[in-house]
mmCIF file of C-alpha atoms in Angstrom:
data_model
loop_
_atom_site.group_PDB
_atom_site.id
_atom_site.type_symbol
_atom_site.label_atom_id
_atom_site.label_comp_id
_atom_site.label_asym_id
_atom_site.label_seq_id
_atom_site.Cartn_x
_atom_site.Cartn_y
_atom_site.Cartn_z
ATOM 1 C CA MET R 11 4.959 -0.548 -16.019
ATOM 2 C CA THR R 12 3.298 -3.851 -16.940
ATOM 3 C CA LEU R 13 0.647 -5.803 -15.116
ATOM 4 C CA THR R 14 3.475 -8.036 -13.753
ATOM 5 C CA ALA R 15 4.976 -4.883 -12.219
ATOM 6 C CA VAL R 16 1.605 -4.075 -10.705
ATOM 7 C CA ILE R 17 1.410 -7.496 -9.171
ATOM 8 C CA LEU R 18 4.981 -7.326 -7.858
ATOM 9 C CA LEU R 19 4.282 -3.862 -6.380
ATOM 10 C CA GLY R 20 1.220 -5.389 -4.694
ATOM 11 C CA ALA R 21 3.395 -8.116 -3.246
ATOM 12 C CA PHE R 22 5.861 -5.472 -2.023
ATOM 13 C CA HIS R 23 3.014 -3.719 -0.203
ATOM 14 C CA GLY R 24 1.938 -7.059 1.258
ATOM 15 C CA ILE R 25 5.402 -7.563 2.670
ATOM 16 C CA ASN R 26 5.560 -4.073 4.172
ATOM 17 C CA PRO R 27 4.449 -4.309 7.799
ATOM 18 C CA ALA R 28 3.162 -0.708 7.740
ATOM 19 C CA MET R 29 0.493 -1.861 5.259
ATOM 20 C CA GLY R 30 -1.160 -4.090 7.790
ATOM 21 C CA TRP R 31 0.047 -7.645 8.246
ATOM 22 C CA LEU R 32 1.874 -6.661 11.496
ATOM 23 C CA PHE R 33 -1.388 -5.190 12.809
ATOM 24 C CA ALA R 34 -3.245 -8.444 11.899
ATOM 25 C CA VAL R 35 -0.633 -10.544 13.668
ATOM 26 C CA ALA R 36 -0.770 -8.297 16.752
ATOM 27 C CA ARG R 37 -4.525 -8.699 16.875
ATOM 28 C CA GLY R 38 -4.257 -12.390 16.484
ATOM 29 C CA LEU R 39 -1.639 -12.737 19.239
ATOM 30 C CA GLN R 40 -3.576 -10.397 21.519
ATOM 31 C CA GLU R 41 -6.665 -12.538 21.251
ATOM 32 C CA ARG R 42 -4.691 -15.800 20.974
ATOM 33 C CA SER R 43 -6.793 -16.457 17.930
ATOM 34 C CA ARG R 44 -5.782 -17.315 14.352
ATOM 35 C CA ASP R 45 -9.363 -16.529 13.351
ATOM 36 C CA ARG R 46 -8.923 -12.966 14.558
ATOM 37 C CA LEU R 47 -5.877 -12.639 12.338
ATOM 38 C CA LEU R 48 -7.690 -14.103 9.341
ATOM 39 C CA GLN R 49 -10.611 -11.854 9.990
ATOM 40 C CA SER R 50 -8.435 -8.760 9.949
ATOM 41 C CA LEU R 51 -6.691 -9.398 6.676
ATOM 42 C CA PRO R 52 -9.590 -8.931 4.229
ATOM 43 C CA VAL R 53 -10.671 -5.745 6.016
ATOM 44 C CA ILE R 54 -7.112 -4.385 5.869
ATOM 45 C CA ALA R 55 -7.085 -5.221 2.108
ATOM 46 C CA LEU R 56 -10.456 -3.423 1.669
ATOM 47 C CA GLY R 57 -8.996 -0.205 3.151
ATOM 48 C CA HIS R 58 -5.952 -0.545 0.975
ATOM 49 C CA LEU R 59 -8.154 -1.044 -2.117
ATOM 50 C CA ALA R 60 -10.208 2.014 -1.231
ATOM 51 C CA SER R 61 -7.077 4.125 -1.112
ATOM 52 C CA VAL R 62 -5.641 2.830 -4.323
ATOM 53 C CA ALA R 63 -9.068 2.941 -6.128
ATOM 54 C CA LEU R 64 -9.465 6.529 -5.136
ATOM 55 C CA VAL R 65 -6.276 7.409 -7.064
ATOM 56 C CA ALA R 66 -7.437 5.251 -10.005
ATOM 57 C CA LEU R 67 -10.823 7.039 -10.120
ATOM 58 C CA VAL R 68 -9.239 10.466 -9.980
ATOM 59 C CA VAL R 69 -6.865 9.580 -12.836
ATOM 60 C CA GLY R 70 -9.727 8.039 -14.875
ATOM 61 C CA ALA R 71 -11.944 11.092 -14.253
ATOM 62 C CA THR R 72 -9.391 13.651 -15.171
ATOM 63 C CA GLY R 73 -7.751 11.704 -18.047
ATOM 64 C CA SER R 74 -9.955 13.475 -20.570
ATOM 65 C CA LEU R 75 -9.301 16.898 -19.125
ATOM 66 C CA VAL R 76 -5.468 16.840 -19.153
ATOM 67 C CA THR R 77 -2.968 15.377 -21.567
ATOM 68 C CA GLY R 78 -1.247 12.125 -20.663
ATOM 69 C CA THR R 79 2.092 13.823 -20.829
ATOM 70 C CA ALA R 80 1.150 16.593 -18.358
ATOM 71 C CA LEU R 81 -0.398 14.025 -15.987
ATOM 72 C CA SER R 82 2.686 11.833 -16.233
ATOM 73 C CA ILE R 83 4.984 14.748 -15.384
ATOM 74 C CA GLY R 84 2.775 15.737 -12.495
ATOM 75 C CA ALA R 85 2.643 12.164 -11.273
ATOM 76 C CA GLY R 86 6.443 11.959 -11.393
ATOM 77 C CA VAL R 87 6.848 15.129 -9.446
ATOM 78 C CA VAL R 88 4.319 14.026 -6.861
ATOM 79 C CA LEU R 89 6.031 10.616 -6.476
ATOM 80 C CA VAL R 90 9.470 12.171 -6.020
ATOM 81 C CA ALA R 91 8.219 14.825 -3.574
ATOM 82 C CA PHE R 92 6.146 12.328 -1.538
ATOM 83 C CA GLY R 93 8.986 9.830 -1.479
ATOM 84 C CA LEU R 94 11.408 12.471 -0.291
ATOM 85 C CA TRP R 95 9.000 13.566 2.437
ATOM 86 C CA ARG R 96 8.611 9.903 3.646
ATOM 87 C CA LEU R 97 12.369 9.421 3.429
ATOM 88 C CA LEU R 98 13.099 12.520 5.483
ATOM 89 C CA SER R 99 10.230 12.369 7.816
ATOM 90 C CA THR R 100 10.596 10.827 11.335
ATOM 91 C CA ARG R 101 6.872 11.144 12.153
ATOM 92 C CA HIS R 102 4.611 8.106 11.791
ATOM 93 C CA PHE R 103 0.847 7.805 12.021
ATOM 94 C CA ARG R 104 -0.263 5.944 15.165
ATOM 95 C CA TRP R 105 -3.616 4.527 16.230
ATOM 96 C CA VAL R 106 -4.668 4.626 19.832
ATOM 97 C CA GLY R 107 -5.286 1.181 21.229
ATOM 98 C CA MET R 108 -5.506 -2.165 19.566
ATOM 99 C CA ARG R 109 -9.120 -3.144 20.113
ATOM 100 C CA LEU R 110 -10.725 -1.786 16.956
ATOM 101 C CA SER R 111 -13.959 -2.665 15.202
ATOM 102 C CA LEU R 112 -13.674 -4.006 11.691
ATOM 103 C CA GLY R 113 -14.830 -0.584 10.382
ATOM 104 C CA GLN R 114 -12.143 1.208 12.346
ATOM 105 C CA LEU R 115 -9.562 -1.300 11.075
ATOM 106 C CA ALA R 116 -10.662 -0.575 7.430
ATOM 107 C CA ALA R 117 -10.400 3.175 8.099
ATOM 108 C CA TRP R 118 -6.915 2.665 9.663
ATOM 109 C CA SER R 119 -5.828 0.677 6.586
ATOM 110 C CA PHE R 120 -7.167 3.379 4.229
ATOM 111 C CA LEU R 121 -5.305 6.095 6.177
ATOM 112 C CA MET R 122 -2.046 4.115 6.350
ATOM 113 C CA SER R 123 -2.141 3.279 2.631
ATOM 114 C CA SER R 124 -2.882 6.854 1.718
ATOM 115 C CA ALA R 125 -0.207 8.143 4.063
ATOM 116 C CA HIS R 126 2.347 5.836 2.475
ATOM 117 C CA GLY R 127 1.314 6.809 -1.042
ATOM 118 C CA ALA R 128 0.146 3.306 -2.096
ATOM 119 C CA GLY R 129 -1.906 4.559 -5.028
ATOM 120 C CA LEU R 130 0.800 6.965 -6.131
ATOM 121 C CA MET R 131 3.036 4.075 -7.043
ATOM 122 C CA LEU R 132 0.426 2.943 -9.630
ATOM 123 C CA LEU R 133 0.379 6.347 -11.409
ATOM 124 C CA PRO R 134 2.830 5.315 -14.089
ATOM 125 C CA VAL R 135 0.464 2.566 -15.264
ATOM 126 C CA LEU R 136 -2.771 4.428 -14.614
ATOM 127 C CA THR R 137 -1.706 7.398 -16.699
ATOM 128 C CA ARG R 138 -1.001 5.072 -19.590
ATOM 129 C CA ILE R 139 -4.477 3.440 -19.747
ATOM 130 C CA PRO R 140 -6.020 4.631 -23.018
ATOM 131 C CA ALA R 141 -8.436 7.421 -22.330
ATOM 132 C CA GLY R 142 -10.895 6.457 -25.177
ATOM 133 C CA HIS R 143 -14.325 6.166 -23.622
ATOM 134 C CA HIS R 144 -14.521 7.785 -20.145
ATOM 135 C CA GLY R 145 -15.909 4.598 -18.558
ATOM 136 C CA HIS R 146 -13.099 2.435 -20.018
ATOM 137 C CA ALA R 147 -10.361 4.449 -18.451
ATOM 138 C CA MET R 148 -12.095 4.321 -15.050
ATOM 139 C CA SER R 149 -12.855 0.574 -15.272
ATOM 140 C CA GLY R 150 -9.290 -0.082 -16.441
ATOM 141 C CA GLY R 151 -7.948 1.801 -13.448
ATOM 142 C CA LEU R 152 -10.160 -0.144 -11.018
ATOM 143 C CA PHE R 153 -9.050 -3.407 -12.588
ATOM 144 C CA VAL R 154 -5.385 -2.376 -11.984
ATOM 145 C CA ALA R 155 -6.311 -1.473 -8.399
ATOM 146 C CA GLY R 156 -7.971 -4.731 -7.861
ATOM 147 C CA ILE R 157 -5.141 -6.888 -9.192
ATOM 148 C CA HIS R 158 -2.725 -4.859 -7.142
ATOM 149 C CA THR R 159 -4.733 -5.305 -3.986
ATOM 150 C CA LEU R 160 -5.217 -9.021 -4.592
ATOM 151 C CA ALA R 161 -1.510 -9.430 -4.778
ATOM 152 C CA MET R 162 -1.024 -7.363 -1.635
ATOM 153 C CA PHE R 163 -3.730 -9.428 0.201
ATOM 154 C CA VAL R 164 -2.295 -12.823 -0.721
ATOM 155 C CA THR R 165 1.286 -11.772 0.217
ATOM 156 C CA ALA R 166 0.221 -10.113 3.478
ATOM 157 C CA GLY R 167 -1.798 -13.271 4.378
ATOM 158 C CA VAL R 168 1.174 -15.589 3.817
ATOM 159 C CA VAL R 169 3.565 -13.356 5.750
ATOM 160 C CA ALA R 170 1.087 -12.856 8.593
ATOM 161 C CA LEU R 171 0.355 -16.521 9.046
ATOM 162 C CA ALA R 172 4.033 -17.486 8.863
ATOM 163 C CA VAL R 173 4.894 -14.861 11.505
ATOM 164 C CA TYR R 174 1.938 -15.825 13.666
ATOM 165 C CA GLU R 175 2.609 -19.606 13.475
ATOM 166 C CA PHE R 176 6.397 -19.768 13.496
ATOM 167 C CA ALA R 177 7.931 -16.573 14.740
ATOM 168 C CA GLY R 178 5.643 -14.326 16.746
ATOM 169 C CA LEU R 179 6.471 -10.746 17.360
ATOM 170 C CA THR R 180 9.641 -11.494 19.354
ATOM 171 C CA VAL R 181 11.602 -12.161 16.204
ATOM 172 C CA LEU R 182 10.461 -8.854 14.711
ATOM 173 C CA ARG R 183 11.932 -7.088 17.743
ATOM 174 C CA ARG R 184 15.380 -8.762 17.274
ATOM 175 C CA ALA R 185 15.676 -8.347 13.464
ATOM 176 C CA TRP R 186 13.930 -5.373 12.038
ATOM 177 C CA PHE R 187 14.527 -4.086 8.531
ATOM 178 C CA ASN R 188 13.200 -0.546 7.919
ATOM 179 C CA LEU R 189 10.816 -1.168 5.000
ATOM 180 C CA ASP R 190 9.389 2.288 5.396
ATOM 181 C CA ARG R 191 12.659 3.781 4.226
ATOM 182 C CA MET R 192 12.846 1.299 1.395
ATOM 183 C CA TRP R 193 9.301 2.223 0.445
ATOM 184 C CA ALA R 194 10.227 5.887 0.265
ATOM 185 C CA VAL R 195 13.253 5.182 -1.889
ATOM 186 C CA ALA R 196 10.940 3.141 -4.151
ATOM 187 C CA LEU R 197 8.559 6.050 -4.454
ATOM 188 C CA VAL R 198 11.372 8.385 -5.461
ATOM 189 C CA GLY R 199 12.672 5.857 -7.963
ATOM 190 C CA ALA R 200 9.324 5.360 -9.560
ATOM 191 C CA GLY R 201 8.890 9.141 -9.811
ATOM 192 C CA VAL R 202 12.251 9.570 -11.524
ATOM 193 C CA PHE R 203 11.560 6.633 -13.897
ATOM 194 C CA THR R 204 8.117 8.234 -14.779
ATOM 195 C CA LEU R 205 9.714 11.689 -15.463
ATOM 196 C CA VAL R 206 12.558 10.097 -17.594
ATOM 197 C CA GLN R 207 10.083 7.931 -19.547
ATOM 198 C CA THR R 208 7.880 10.948 -20.138
ATOM 199 C CA ALA R 209 10.841 13.048 -21.401
ATOM 200 C CA TRP R 210 11.707 10.389 -23.990
#
């Protein structure tokens, strides 16, 4: 998985309404304020970054304790299992009420990103960062997490503003594509790809 793939994956997360842009639009429409929408997006991105960075730090911290092959196999199995769980699950995490503080919004984003396995999708690239010096592996993982989140933030911002300005939530009620299922299939696909690549 190249850096380009990491950026594209971040863009995919940005398009996914479950990752936050839909929530930002809802807050903007509720308050009839574009500023409220724009205020929400960086906080949502911060929660997403925290979720992804946590995975990157764990991989960086354990890289010297386990072989890359074992970690890749484990990552592939986790991706496939988590993807199948998301694909077959009908339960969704819900937050009570829409009037949240910025801290609560960041926590919501962290929980949603973690629940959807955002960091897990980066395991194929995180497990291939050269272990070398312990600090290099961790800083490399955080760099990947940062680039990924920046792509997610930009994409989510563009989508949120377009929906807020031109469509509103009524369009989403008429034409809804289940990105959550697509996301689950992508998780399974990434896991299978990781396992096949490790086997070779």
